[in-house]
Coordinates of C-alpha atoms in Angstrom, one line a residue:
M8 CA 14.7 29.6 26.2
E9 CA 14.1 32.5 23.8
N10 CA 14.5 30.2 20.8
I11 CA 11.9 27.8 22.3
N12 CA 9.6 30.8 22.9
L13 CA 9.8 31.7 19.2
I14 CA 9.2 28.1 18.1
L15 CA 6.1 27.7 20.2
Q16 CA 4.8 31.0 18.8
F17 CA 5.5 29.7 15.3
F18 CA 3.2 26.8 15.9
I19 CA 0.3 29.2 16.5
L20 CA 1.2 32.0 14.1
L21 CA 1.9 29.8 11.0
P22 CA -1.7 28.5 10.7
L23 CA -3.0 31.9 11.5
L24 CA -0.9 33.4 8.8
G25 CA -2.0 30.7 6.3
F26 CA -5.6 31.6 7.2
V27 CA -5.1 35.3 6.6
V28 CA -3.4 34.6 3.3
S29 CA -6.3 32.3 2.3
L30 CA -8.8 35.1 3.0
I31 CA -7.2 37.5 0.5
I32 CA -6.6 35.0 -2.3
P33 CA -9.4 35.4 -5.0
K34 CA -11.9 32.5 -5.0
E35 CA -11.2 31.9 -8.7
K36 CA -7.6 30.8 -7.9
E37 CA -8.4 27.2 -6.8
S38 CA -4.8 26.0 -7.2
L39 CA -3.3 28.8 -5.2
I40 CA -5.9 28.4 -2.4
S41 CA -5.2 24.7 -2.0
W42 CA -1.4 25.0 -2.3
N43 CA -1.5 27.7 0.4
A44 CA -3.3 25.3 2.8
F45 CA -1.1 22.4 1.8
Y46 CA 2.3 24.2 2.4
T47 CA 1.0 25.8 5.6
V48 CA 0.2 22.4 7.1
L49 CA 3.3 20.7 5.6
I50 CA 5.7 23.2 7.1
H51 CA 3.8 22.9 10.4
L52 CA 4.2 19.1 10.3
I53 CA 8.0 19.3 9.6
A54 CA 8.5 21.8 12.4
S55 CA 6.5 19.7 14.8
L56 CA 8.6 16.6 14.0
V57 CA 11.9 18.5 14.4
F58 CA 10.8 20.3 17.6
T59 CA 9.5 17.0 19.1
A60 CA 12.8 15.2 18.3
M61 CA 14.8 18.0 19.9
W62 CA 12.5 17.9 22.9
M63 CA 13.0 14.2 23.3
Y64 CA 16.7 14.5 22.9
N65 CA 16.8 17.1 25.7
G66 CA 15.1 14.7 28.2
F67 CA 11.4 15.1 27.7
Q68 CA 11.3 18.2 30.0
D69 CA 7.9 19.9 30.1
I70 CA 7.9 23.5 28.7
N71 CA 5.7 26.2 30.0
L72 CA 5.9 29.7 28.6
K73 CA 3.8 32.7 29.5
E74 CA 3.3 34.8 26.3
I75 CA 1.0 37.8 26.3
T76 CA -0.9 39.5 29.1
I77 CA -4.2 40.7 27.6
I78 CA -5.4 42.6 30.6
Q79 CA -4.2 43.0 34.1
T80 CA -5.9 44.3 37.2
P81 CA -4.8 44.4 40.9
H82 CA -6.7 41.1 41.5
Y83 CA -6.8 39.4 38.1
E84 CA -4.5 38.7 35.2
F85 CA -5.7 37.4 31.8
F86 CA -2.7 36.0 30.0
I87 CA -1.9 33.6 27.1
D88 CA 0.1 30.6 28.2
F89 CA 1.7 27.8 26.1
Y90 CA 2.6 24.4 27.4
F91 CA 4.4 21.4 25.7
D92 CA 4.6 17.9 27.0
N93 CA 4.0 14.4 25.7
V94 CA 0.3 14.9 25.3
T95 CA 0.9 18.1 23.3
A96 CA 3.5 16.3 21.2
V97 CA 1.1 13.4 20.3
Y98 CA -1.9 15.6 19.6
S99 CA 0.2 18.1 17.6
I100 CA 1.8 15.5 15.3
I101 CA -1.3 13.4 14.8
G102 CA -3.5 16.4 14.2
T103 CA -1.1 18.0 11.7
L104 CA -0.5 14.8 9.8
L105 CA -4.2 14.1 9.4
T106 CA -5.0 17.7 8.5
L107 CA -2.3 17.4 5.7
L108 CA -3.9 14.2 4.4
V109 CA -7.4 15.8 4.3
T110 CA -6.0 18.9 2.7
V111 CA -4.5 16.8 -0.2
Y112 CA -7.7 14.9 -0.5
S113 CA -9.9 18.0 -0.6
R114 CA -7.9 19.6 -3.4
Y115 CA -9.5 17.1 -5.8
Y116 CA -12.7 16.1 -3.9
L117 CA -14.0 19.7 -3.9
H118 CA -12.7 20.8 -7.3
R119 CA -15.0 23.3 -9.0
E120 CA -17.2 23.4 -5.8
S121 CA -18.7 26.9 -5.4
G122 CA -17.5 27.0 -1.8
Y123 CA -14.0 25.8 -2.5
K124 CA -12.3 28.9 -1.0
R125 CA -14.7 29.0 1.9
F126 CA -13.9 25.4 2.8
F127 CA -10.1 25.9 2.9
N128 CA -10.6 29.1 4.8
T129 CA -12.5 27.2 7.5
I130 CA -10.1 24.3 7.6
L131 CA -7.2 26.7 8.3
F132 CA -9.3 28.5 10.8
F133 CA -10.0 25.1 12.5
F134 CA -6.3 24.2 12.3
T135 CA -5.5 27.5 14.1
G136 CA -8.0 26.8 16.9
Y137 CA -6.8 23.2 17.2
N138 CA -3.2 24.3 17.8
V139 CA -4.3 26.9 20.3
V140 CA -6.0 24.1 22.2
V141 CA -3.2 21.5 22.2
F142 CA -0.5 24.1 23.0
S143 CA -2.5 25.9 25.6
G144 CA -1.0 26.3 29.1
N145 CA -4.0 27.5 31.0
F146 CA -7.8 27.4 30.9
E147 CA -8.2 30.8 29.3
T148 CA -5.9 29.9 26.4
L149 CA -7.6 26.6 25.9
F150 CA -11.0 28.2 25.9
I151 CA -10.0 30.5 23.1
G152 CA -9.2 27.5 20.9
W153 CA -12.2 25.7 22.2
E154 CA -14.5 28.5 20.9
I155 CA -12.7 28.7 17.6
L156 CA -13.3 25.0 17.1
G157 CA -17.0 25.5 17.9
L158 CA -17.5 28.2 15.3
S159 CA -15.5 26.4 12.6
S160 CA -17.5 23.3 13.3
F161 CA -20.7 25.2 12.7
L162 CA -19.4 26.7 9.4
L163 CA -18.2 23.3 8.1
I164 CA -21.4 21.5 8.9
A165 CA -23.4 24.3 7.2
F166 CA -21.0 24.3 4.2
Y167 CA -23.8 23.4 1.9
R168 CA -25.7 26.5 3.1
D169 CA -28.4 26.4 0.5
R170 CA -29.8 23.2 1.9
Y171 CA -32.1 22.7 4.9
L172 CA -30.5 19.8 6.8
P173 CA -26.9 21.1 6.9
S174 CA -28.1 24.4 8.2
K175 CA -30.4 22.8 10.8
N176 CA -27.9 20.3 12.0
A177 CA -25.1 22.9 12.2
L178 CA -27.3 24.9 14.6
K179 CA -28.1 21.8 16.6
V180 CA -24.4 20.8 17.0
F181 CA -23.5 24.4 17.9
A182 CA -26.2 24.4 20.6
V183 CA -24.8 21.2 22.2
Y184 CA -21.3 22.6 22.1
R185 CA -22.5 25.6 24.1
I186 CA -23.8 23.2 26.8
G187 CA -20.2 22.1 27.2
D188 CA -19.2 25.8 27.4
V189 CA -21.3 26.1 30.6
G190 CA -19.1 23.5 32.2
F191 CA -15.9 25.1 30.9
I192 CA -16.9 28.6 32.1
L193 CA -18.0 27.4 35.6
A194 CA -14.7 25.3 35.9
M195 CA -12.7 28.5 35.1
W196 CA -14.7 30.5 37.6
A197 CA -14.4 28.0 40.5
S198 CA -10.7 27.6 39.6
H199 CA -10.0 31.3 40.0
H200 CA -11.5 31.1 43.5
L201 CA -9.7 27.9 44.4
W202 CA -6.2 29.1 43.4
H203 CA -6.7 32.9 43.7
E204 CA -4.8 33.1 40.4
N205 CA -4.9 32.2 36.7
I206 CA -3.6 28.7 37.3
T207 CA -1.4 27.1 34.6
F208 CA -1.4 23.4 33.7
S209 CA 2.2 23.3 34.6
K210 CA 1.4 24.1 38.2
L211 CA -1.3 21.4 38.2
N212 CA 1.5 18.8 38.0
N213 CA 2.7 20.0 41.4
Y214 CA 1.1 17.3 43.7
E215 CA 1.8 19.2 46.9
L216 CA 0.2 22.4 45.7
V217 CA -2.9 20.5 44.4
H218 CA -3.2 18.4 47.5
E219 CA -2.9 21.4 49.8
H220 CA -5.8 23.2 48.1
L221 CA -8.1 20.3 47.7
S222 CA -7.6 19.1 51.3
V223 CA -9.2 22.4 52.4
H224 CA -11.7 22.9 49.5
G225 CA -12.7 19.4 48.6
A226 CA -16.2 20.3 47.5
V227 CA -14.9 23.0 45.2
G228 CA -12.4 20.5 43.7
V229 CA -15.3 18.0 43.0
F230 CA -17.3 20.8 41.4
I231 CA -14.5 21.8 39.1
S232 CA -13.9 18.2 38.1
L233 CA -17.6 17.7 37.3
M234 CA -17.7 20.8 35.1
I235 CA -14.6 19.6 33.3
L236 CA -16.3 16.3 32.7
I237 CA -19.4 18.0 31.3
A238 CA -17.2 20.0 28.9
A239 CA -15.2 16.9 27.8
A240 CA -18.4 14.7 27.4
T241 CA -20.1 17.2 25.1
K242 CA -17.0 17.7 22.9
S243 CA -16.4 14.0 22.7
A244 CA -20.1 13.1 22.2
Q245 CA -20.4 10.9 25.3
L246 CA -23.8 10.2 26.8
P247 CA -26.2 11.9 26.9
F248 CA -24.7 14.2 24.2
S249 CA -23.9 11.4 21.6
S250 CA -26.6 12.1 19.1
W251 CA -25.0 15.3 17.8
L252 CA -22.1 13.5 16.1
P253 CA -24.0 11.7 13.3
R254 CA -25.9 15.0 12.6
A255 CA -22.5 16.7 12.1
M256 CA -21.9 14.4 9.1
E257 CA -24.0 16.7 6.9
G258 CA -20.8 18.6 5.9
P259 CA -18.4 17.5 3.2
T260 CA -16.7 14.1 3.6
P261 CA -13.2 15.7 4.3
S262 CA -14.6 17.9 7.1
S263 CA -16.4 14.9 8.6
A264 CA -13.1 13.0 8.6
I265 CA -11.0 15.8 10.1
F266 CA -13.5 17.0 12.6
Y267 CA -15.8 14.3 13.7
G268 CA -13.8 11.2 12.9
S269 CA -10.4 12.1 14.1
L270 CA -9.5 15.4 15.8
S271 CA -12.2 17.6 17.2
V272 CA -14.1 14.7 18.7
H273 CA -11.0 13.6 20.7
L274 CA -10.5 17.0 22.3
G275 CA -12.7 15.9 25.3
V276 CA -10.1 13.2 25.9
F277 CA -7.3 15.9 25.6
L278 CA -9.1 18.0 28.3
L279 CA -9.2 15.1 30.7
L280 CA -5.6 14.2 30.1
R281 CA -4.5 17.8 30.6
T282 CA -6.4 18.1 33.9
F283 CA -5.7 14.6 35.1
P284 CA -3.2 15.7 37.9
F285 CA -6.1 17.8 39.3
W286 CA -8.7 15.0 39.7
E287 CA -6.6 11.8 39.8
H288 CA -7.0 11.5 43.6
Q289 CA -10.7 12.1 43.4
T290 CA -11.9 8.5 43.3
S291 CA -15.6 9.4 42.8
I292 CA -14.7 11.4 39.7
R293 CA -12.5 8.6 38.3
I294 CA -15.3 6.1 38.8
L295 CA -17.9 8.5 37.2
I296 CA -15.6 9.0 34.1
G297 CA -15.1 5.2 33.8
V298 CA -18.8 4.4 34.1
L299 CA -19.7 7.1 31.6
G300 CA -17.2 5.8 29.1
L301 CA -18.4 2.2 29.6
V302 CA -22.1 2.9 29.2
T303 CA -21.4 5.1 26.2
S304 CA -19.3 2.5 24.6
I305 CA -22.0 -0.3 25.0
L306 CA -25.0 1.8 23.8
T307 CA -23.2 3.4 20.9
S308 CA -21.8 0.0 19.7
L309 CA -25.4 -1.3 19.6
T310 CA -26.5 1.8 17.8
A311 CA -23.7 1.6 15.2
R312 CA -24.8 -1.9 14.2
V313 CA -28.2 -0.9 13.0
Q314 CA -27.4 2.3 11.1
S315 CA -28.2 2.3 7.4
N316 CA -25.9 5.3 6.7
V317 CA -22.2 4.6 6.5
K318 CA -21.2 8.0 8.0
S319 CA -23.6 7.4 11.0
Q320 CA -22.0 3.9 11.5
I321 CA -18.5 5.4 11.6
A322 CA -19.7 8.2 13.9
Y323 CA -21.2 5.9 16.5
A324 CA -18.2 3.4 16.2
S325 CA -15.9 6.4 16.9
I326 CA -18.0 7.4 19.9
S327 CA -17.8 3.8 21.2
Q328 CA -14.0 3.8 21.0
I329 CA -13.7 7.2 22.7
G330 CA -15.8 5.8 25.5
I331 CA -13.1 3.1 26.0
I332 CA -10.5 5.9 25.9
F333 CA -12.4 7.6 28.7
I334 CA -12.1 4.4 30.8
E335 CA -8.3 4.3 30.0
V336 CA -7.9 7.9 31.2
A337 CA -9.9 7.2 34.4
L338 CA -7.6 4.3 35.1
G339 CA -4.5 6.5 34.7
L340 CA -3.3 4.7 31.5
E341 CA -2.2 7.9 29.8
E342 CA 0.2 6.3 27.3
L343 CA -2.4 3.7 26.3
A344 CA -5.0 6.4 25.9
L345 CA -2.7 8.4 23.6
I346 CA -1.9 5.3 21.5
H347 CA -5.7 4.5 21.3
F348 CA -6.4 8.1 20.2
A349 CA -3.8 7.9 17.4
G350 CA -5.2 4.6 16.2
N351 CA -8.8 5.6 16.3
A352 CA -8.1 8.9 14.6
F353 CA -6.2 7.3 11.7
L354 CA -8.8 4.6 11.3
R355 CA -11.9 6.9 11.3
T356 CA -10.2 9.4 8.9
Y357 CA -9.4 6.5 6.5
Q358 CA -12.9 5.1 6.8
L359 CA -14.6 8.4 6.1
L360 CA -12.4 9.4 3.2
V361 CA -13.0 6.1 1.4
S362 CA -16.7 5.8 2.4
P363 CA -18.0 7.1 -0.9
S364 CA -16.1 4.5 -2.8
V365 CA -17.0 1.8 -0.3
V366 CA -20.7 2.6 -0.6
S367 CA -20.5 2.3 -4.4
Y368 CA -18.6 -1.0 -4.1
M369 CA -21.0 -2.5 -1.5
I370 CA -24.1 -1.6 -3.6
K371 CA -22.7 -3.6 -6.5
E372 CA -21.5 -6.4 -4.2
Q373 CA -24.9 -6.6 -2.5
F374 CA -26.8 -6.6 -5.8
Y375 CA -24.8 -9.4 -7.4
N376 CA -23.3 -11.5 -4.5
F377 CA -25.6 -10.9 -1.5
I378 CA -25.4 -13.7 1.1
P379 CA -27.4 -13.1 4.2
R380 CA -25.9 -13.9 7.6
I381 CA -27.3 -17.2 8.9
H382 CA -26.6 -16.6 12.6
T383 CA -25.5 -13.5 14.6
F384 CA -24.4 -13.0 18.1
E385 CA -27.7 -11.4 19.1
D386 CA -29.7 -14.5 18.1
S387 CA -28.5 -16.2 21.2
W388 CA -30.3 -13.6 23.4
P389 CA -34.0 -13.9 24.4
K390 CA -36.1 -12.4 21.6
K391 CA -37.8 -9.7 23.7
I392 CA -34.3 -8.4 24.7
E393 CA -33.0 -8.7 21.2
Y394 CA -36.0 -6.9 19.6
G395 CA -36.1 -4.3 22.4
L396 CA -32.4 -3.4 22.0
Y397 CA -32.9 -3.3 18.2
I398 CA -35.7 -0.7 18.4
L399 CA -33.9 1.4 21.0
S400 CA -30.7 1.4 19.0
L401 CA -32.7 2.2 15.8
K402 CA -34.2 5.2 17.7
E403 CA -30.7 6.1 18.9
W404 CA -32.0 5.6 22.5
N405 CA -34.2 8.7 22.0
L406 CA -31.2 10.9 23.0
D407 CA -32.5 13.8 20.9
S408 CA -35.9 13.7 22.6
L409 CA -34.3 13.5 26.0
M410 CA -32.1 16.5 25.4
N411 CA -35.1 18.4 24.1
I412 CA -37.3 17.5 27.2
I413 CA -34.6 18.2 29.8
I414 CA -32.9 21.3 28.4
W415 CA -34.4 23.0 25.4
S416 CA -38.2 22.8 26.0
P417 CA -38.0 24.4 29.5
F418 CA -36.1 27.3 28.1
K419 CA -38.5 27.8 25.2
T420 CA -41.5 27.4 27.5
L421 CA -40.2 30.0 29.9
G422 CA -39.3 32.3 27.0
K423 CA -42.9 32.0 25.6
K424 CA -44.3 33.1 29.0
L425 CA -42.6 36.5 28.3
N426 CA -44.4 37.1 25.0
F427 CA -46.0 40.2 26.6
L428 CA -42.6 41.8 26.1
T429 CA -43.1 43.7 22.9
L430 CA -40.5 46.4 21.8
P431 CA -42.5 49.4 23.2
R432 CA -43.1 47.5 26.5
L433 CA -39.4 46.6 26.7
V434 CA -38.4 50.2 26.4
F435 CA -41.1 51.3 28.9
L436 CA -40.3 48.6 31.6
F437 CA -36.6 47.9 31.4
V438 CA -35.0 51.2 30.5
P439 CA -36.4 53.0 33.6
S440 CA -35.6 50.0 35.7
Y441 CA -32.0 50.0 34.5
L442 CA -31.7 53.7 35.2
L443 CA -33.0 53.1 38.7
G444 CA -30.4 50.4 39.2
L445 CA -27.7 52.8 38.1
L446 CA -29.0 55.4 40.6
L447 CA -28.9 52.8 43.4
L448 CA -25.4 51.9 42.5
Y449 CA -24.3 55.6 42.6
L450 CA -26.2 56.6 45.8
Y451 CA -26.3 53.4 48.0
Y452 CA -23.2 51.4 46.9
D453 CA -22.1 50.8 50.5
S454 CA -25.4 49.2 51.5
K455 CA -24.9 45.6 52.6
Y456 CA -28.5 44.8 51.8
L457 CA -28.1 45.8 48.2
H458 CA -24.9 43.9 47.9
E459 CA -26.6 40.8 49.1
Y460 CA -29.6 40.8 46.9
L461 CA -29.3 43.0 43.8
P462 CA -26.5 41.2 41.9
G463 CA -28.6 38.0 41.9
L464 CA -31.8 39.9 41.0
F465 CA -30.2 41.8 38.2
S466 CA -28.6 38.7 36.7
I467 CA -31.9 36.9 36.8
I468 CA -33.5 39.9 34.9
G469 CA -30.8 39.6 32.3
L470 CA -31.4 35.8 32.1
L471 CA -35.1 36.4 31.5
L472 CA -34.2 38.7 28.6
V473 CA -32.1 36.0 27.1
F474 CA -34.9 33.4 27.5
K475 CA -37.2 35.8 25.6
S476 CA -34.6 36.3 22.9
F477 CA -34.0 32.5 22.7
S478 CA -37.7 31.8 22.1
E479 CA -38.5 34.8 19.9
R480 CA -39.6 33.8 16.5
K481 CA -41.4 36.8 15.0
N482 CA -39.3 39.9 15.4
P483 CA -35.5 39.6 14.7
K484 CA -34.9 43.2 15.9
L485 CA -36.5 42.5 19.3
A486 CA -34.4 39.4 19.7
W487 CA -31.2 41.4 18.9
L488 CA -32.1 44.2 21.3
L489 CA -32.8 41.8 24.1
I490 CA -29.2 40.4 23.8
I491 CA -27.8 43.9 24.0
L492 CA -29.8 44.8 27.0
Y493 CA -28.8 41.5 28.7
H494 CA -25.1 42.6 28.5
F495 CA -25.9 45.9 30.2
W496 CA -27.9 44.1 33.0
S497 CA -25.0 41.7 33.5
A498 CA -22.5 44.5 33.9
L499 CA -24.8 46.2 36.3
A500 CA -25.3 43.0 38.4
I501 CA -21.5 42.6 38.9
S502 CA -21.0 46.3 39.6
F503 CA -22.7 45.8 43.0
N504 CA -20.3 43.0 44.0
E505 CA -17.2 45.1 44.8
K506 CA -15.4 48.2 43.9
F507 CA -13.2 47.8 40.8
N508 CA -11.9 49.8 37.9
W509 CA -14.7 51.2 35.9
N510 CA -12.5 50.8 32.8
E511 CA -13.3 47.1 32.9
V512 CA -17.0 47.8 32.5
Y513 CA -16.3 50.3 29.7
F514 CA -14.0 47.8 28.0
Y515 CA -16.7 45.1 28.1
L516 CA -19.6 47.3 27.0
S517 CA -17.5 48.9 24.2
G518 CA -17.5 45.6 22.5
V519 CA -21.2 45.1 23.1
L520 CA -22.1 48.5 21.6
L521 CA -19.8 48.2 18.6
A522 CA -21.2 44.7 17.7
G523 CA -24.7 45.7 18.6
I524 CA -24.8 48.7 16.4
A525 CA -23.3 46.9 13.4
G526 CA -25.8 44.1 13.8
W527 CA -28.7 46.4 14.1
V528 CA -27.8 48.3 10.9
S529 CA -27.4 44.9 9.1
L530 CA -30.8 43.8 10.3
N531 CA -32.4 47.0 9.3
Y532 CA -30.9 46.7 5.8
I533 CA -32.2 43.1 5.4
L534 CA -35.6 43.7 6.8
S535 CA -36.1 46.8 4.5
R536 CA -35.6 44.5 1.5
E537 CA -36.8 41.1 2.7
K538 CA -39.9 40.1 4.6
L539 CA -38.8 37.6 7.1
D540 CA -39.0 36.3 10.7
L541 CA -37.2 33.6 12.7
N542 CA -39.6 30.7 12.0
Q543 CA -37.8 29.3 9.0
F544 CA -34.6 29.5 6.9
Y545 CA -34.5 32.2 4.3
G546 CA -31.1 31.8 2.6
A547 CA -30.5 35.5 2.3
V548 CA -26.7 35.0 2.1
H549 CA -27.0 34.4 -1.7
K550 CA -28.5 37.8 -2.3
H551 CA -26.6 39.7 0.4
P552 CA -23.3 38.0 1.1
K553 CA -21.5 41.1 2.4
V554 CA -24.3 41.9 4.8
A555 CA -24.3 38.2 6.0
F556 CA -20.6 38.5 6.7
I557 CA -20.9 41.7 8.7
F558 CA -23.9 40.3 10.6
L559 CA -21.9 37.1 11.5
L560 CA -19.0 39.3 12.8
S561 CA -21.6 41.2 14.9
C562 CA -23.0 38.0 16.3
L563 CA -19.5 36.9 17.3
G564 CA -18.9 40.2 19.0
L565 CA -22.1 40.0 21.1
M566 CA -21.5 36.3 21.9
A567 CA -18.1 37.2 23.3
F568 CA -16.0 35.3 20.7
P569 CA -12.2 35.3 21.4
I570 CA -10.6 37.8 21.6
T571 CA -13.2 40.5 21.2
P572 CA -13.5 43.2 23.9
T573 CA -16.7 41.4 25.0
F574 CA -14.8 38.1 25.5
V575 CA -12.2 39.7 27.7
G576 CA -14.9 41.6 29.5
V577 CA -17.0 38.5 30.2
D578 CA -13.9 36.9 31.7
L579 CA -13.4 39.9 33.9
I580 CA -17.0 39.8 34.9
F581 CA -16.6 36.2 36.1
S582 CA -13.5 37.2 38.1
H583 CA -15.8 39.5 40.2
I584 CA -18.4 36.8 41.0
H585 CA -17.6 35.6 44.6
A586 CA -17.1 32.0 45.6
D587 CA -20.4 31.9 47.5
Q588 CA -22.5 33.3 44.6
L589 CA -23.2 30.1 42.8
V590 CA -26.7 31.3 41.7
L591 CA -25.1 34.4 40.1
A592 CA -22.4 32.3 38.4
V593 CA -24.9 29.8 37.0
A594 CA -27.3 32.5 35.8
T595 CA -24.5 34.4 34.2
S596 CA -23.0 31.4 32.5
T597 CA -26.4 30.1 31.3
S598 CA -27.1 33.6 29.9
F599 CA -23.8 33.5 28.1
V600 CA -24.5 30.2 26.5
L601 CA -28.1 30.9 25.5
T602 CA -26.9 34.2 24.1
G603 CA -24.6 32.4 21.7
I604 CA -27.2 30.0 20.6
A605 CA -29.8 32.7 20.0
L606 CA -27.4 34.8 18.0
I607 CA -26.1 32.0 15.8
R608 CA -29.7 30.9 15.2
M609 CA -30.6 34.4 14.1
Y610 CA -27.8 34.3 11.6
A611 CA -28.7 30.8 10.4
R612 CA -32.4 31.5 10.0
I613 CA -31.9 34.7 8.1
F614 CA -28.9 33.9 5.9
L615 CA -28.6 30.1 5.6
G616 CA -30.8 27.4 4.1
P617 CA -32.9 27.3 1.0
A618 CA -34.7 30.4 -0.1
P619 CA -38.5 30.2 0.5
D620 CA -39.2 30.0 -3.2
V621 CA -36.8 27.0 -3.7
Q622 CA -38.2 23.5 -3.2
D623 CA -35.8 21.5 -1.0
S624 CA -35.8 17.9 -2.0
I625 CA -33.7 16.7 0.9
P626 CA -35.6 14.9 3.8
F627 CA -36.2 17.0 6.9
K628 CA -34.5 14.4 9.2
S629 CA -31.0 12.9 9.2
S630 CA -30.5 9.2 8.9

C-alpha cells in the first residue's frame, strides 16, 4: 500500500516538478524548455502504462488513498484524496499520450515565437491540473484541478496577448467556466450536509450507503445532481453553453487541440462518470442528461455544417459527439462512453493539428478542381425549414445573445444602479455599517432574531458590492476595494451562523489582506504611470511585465484560487452555511463566481490586448 501511495503521488508531483523547472529555465533556452516538457510527459506516460498494467494484473481493484489533511476542525475536514479505477486509467493514459503528441508538435510549430516559454509553462500547468482532476478522490480535490484548468485555459486562449480577440475571448470563456463553478460549489455545499462528512468517490460506490441517504433526502439528492450537471455541461460546452468552444480557438493550434478538441472539453463527461453511482437511480436526472445530450448533438451538428472556419467546424463537431457521450453515460454505458471519449479525443486532436495544412490544400483544390455538390440531404426538406435552420445555424442559435440576456445583462444592470457608490461614499456608508455588524456580533450573538436574518442580509450586502465591482468601468481602484470589502462582509455573515474557531476567519481574511494589499500597490504603480480605466484593453503587460505578474497573483489570491488561504477559507465558510439557508448559499456562491470574473477582467483590461496607440487589424468578432 505504501508503494501504491508513492506512485499515485508521483503522478501529481512529476508534472508539478516539470512546471517548476520550466519556470526557472531562461526563455532563450528553447531547446531546454521543450525537452523538459517532453521528458516530463514521456516519463509520466511510461509510469501510467506500467502502473495500469500492474493494476489490471492485480484484479482491477479500485484504489482510494487519503493523502494530506489541509485543515481540520471539530465539524469539518478538508483533505486531499486520490482515487484510481478504470475511468482514471483511461483518462490518464489518453490524456498523457495526447499531451506528449502536442508537446512534440509544439516544439517546431512555435519555434522562435516570443511566448515560447510561456506556452510550455502553461501546458505543464494544465497537465498538472488535468492529473489532479482525473486522480481526484473527492469533490475538493477535483475542484482544485478544475480551477487550475480554468486558469490555464484563460492563459492559453490569451496567448497572443497583444491582440484584441484572443484577450476578449479568453475573458468570455473564463466567465462561462465560472458559471459551472456555481454548480460545483453548490454541489459540494449540499453534499457536506447530505453526508455530514467530506464524502469520497470510493464511498459513492456503496449502493446501500447512497440509497439510505437519498431515500430520506431525495430533494437534496436531486439538487446535487442538477448542480453536477450544470458544472459538466459548462465544461463540456453543452447547451446553452456551447458557443464558448469556438471562441476558445483563438489560441495557438496546439493548445486548441489539447484543450478544446480532446482533453479539457471531455472533463464534463469525466465528472458525470465519476458521480454516476450517486445519480444512477434518479430517473429524472438520467432523462435530463440524455435529452440535453441529444438536443446539443442535433443543433451543433447543424451549426458545424455551415461554419466557414475550420477550427469552428471541428469545435462544433466535437460538441456534437460529446452530446452523444452524454446520452451513453445517461444510459449507463460506461465502457462505450470511455471508448467514444478516446476516439473523439484522438480524432479532434489530429484534425486540429493538421488543420493549417488542410486549409492550404483545400484552397488549392477548390481553386483548381472545384465541383459543387448537386444535391444534399437538406434539399429534401421544405424550403422554409431548410432556410430557417440554415440561418439559425449560421447565427449559432443566438446562444451568445441568450447568455447575455439571461445572465450577464441583469448583473450589469443591477451593478449600474449602484453607480452612486463612489469611493468616499463607500467609506462613509459601509465601514460604519461593518463596525456596527461587528458590535452586534460581539454584544448580541445569542439573539435568535439576529441569527435568523443577519447572515442573509450581510451576504446580500456583499453580493451588491460584487455587482458594483462587476459593472465598474471607470475606477479600477474602486473595483478592487469592493472585492476586498465583499470578503469581509462574507466572513461577517457566516460568523452569525454558529460558534466556531475564530482562527478560521483569521486564516481566510489573512489571504484576502495579503492579496488585496499586493494588488492595491500594483494598481497604484500602474495608475501613476498610465492613464487608464476598465473600458478597453490597454496592453500594459509589454511595459510592465513584472507588475502584471504580481497583479495576476493578487487576483488569484482574492478569487480564492487553490490552494491559497482564501480558497481554504471559502471552503470553510461554505461548511458553516446550514442546509436550510439556500439563499445564503446561492448569494455566497454567486458572489464567489462574479468576484473571479471581475478580477480576471481587471487583469485582462489593464494588461492584455493591443496598446491604445496600436491599430489592431483583426476583426472584432470571431468567425
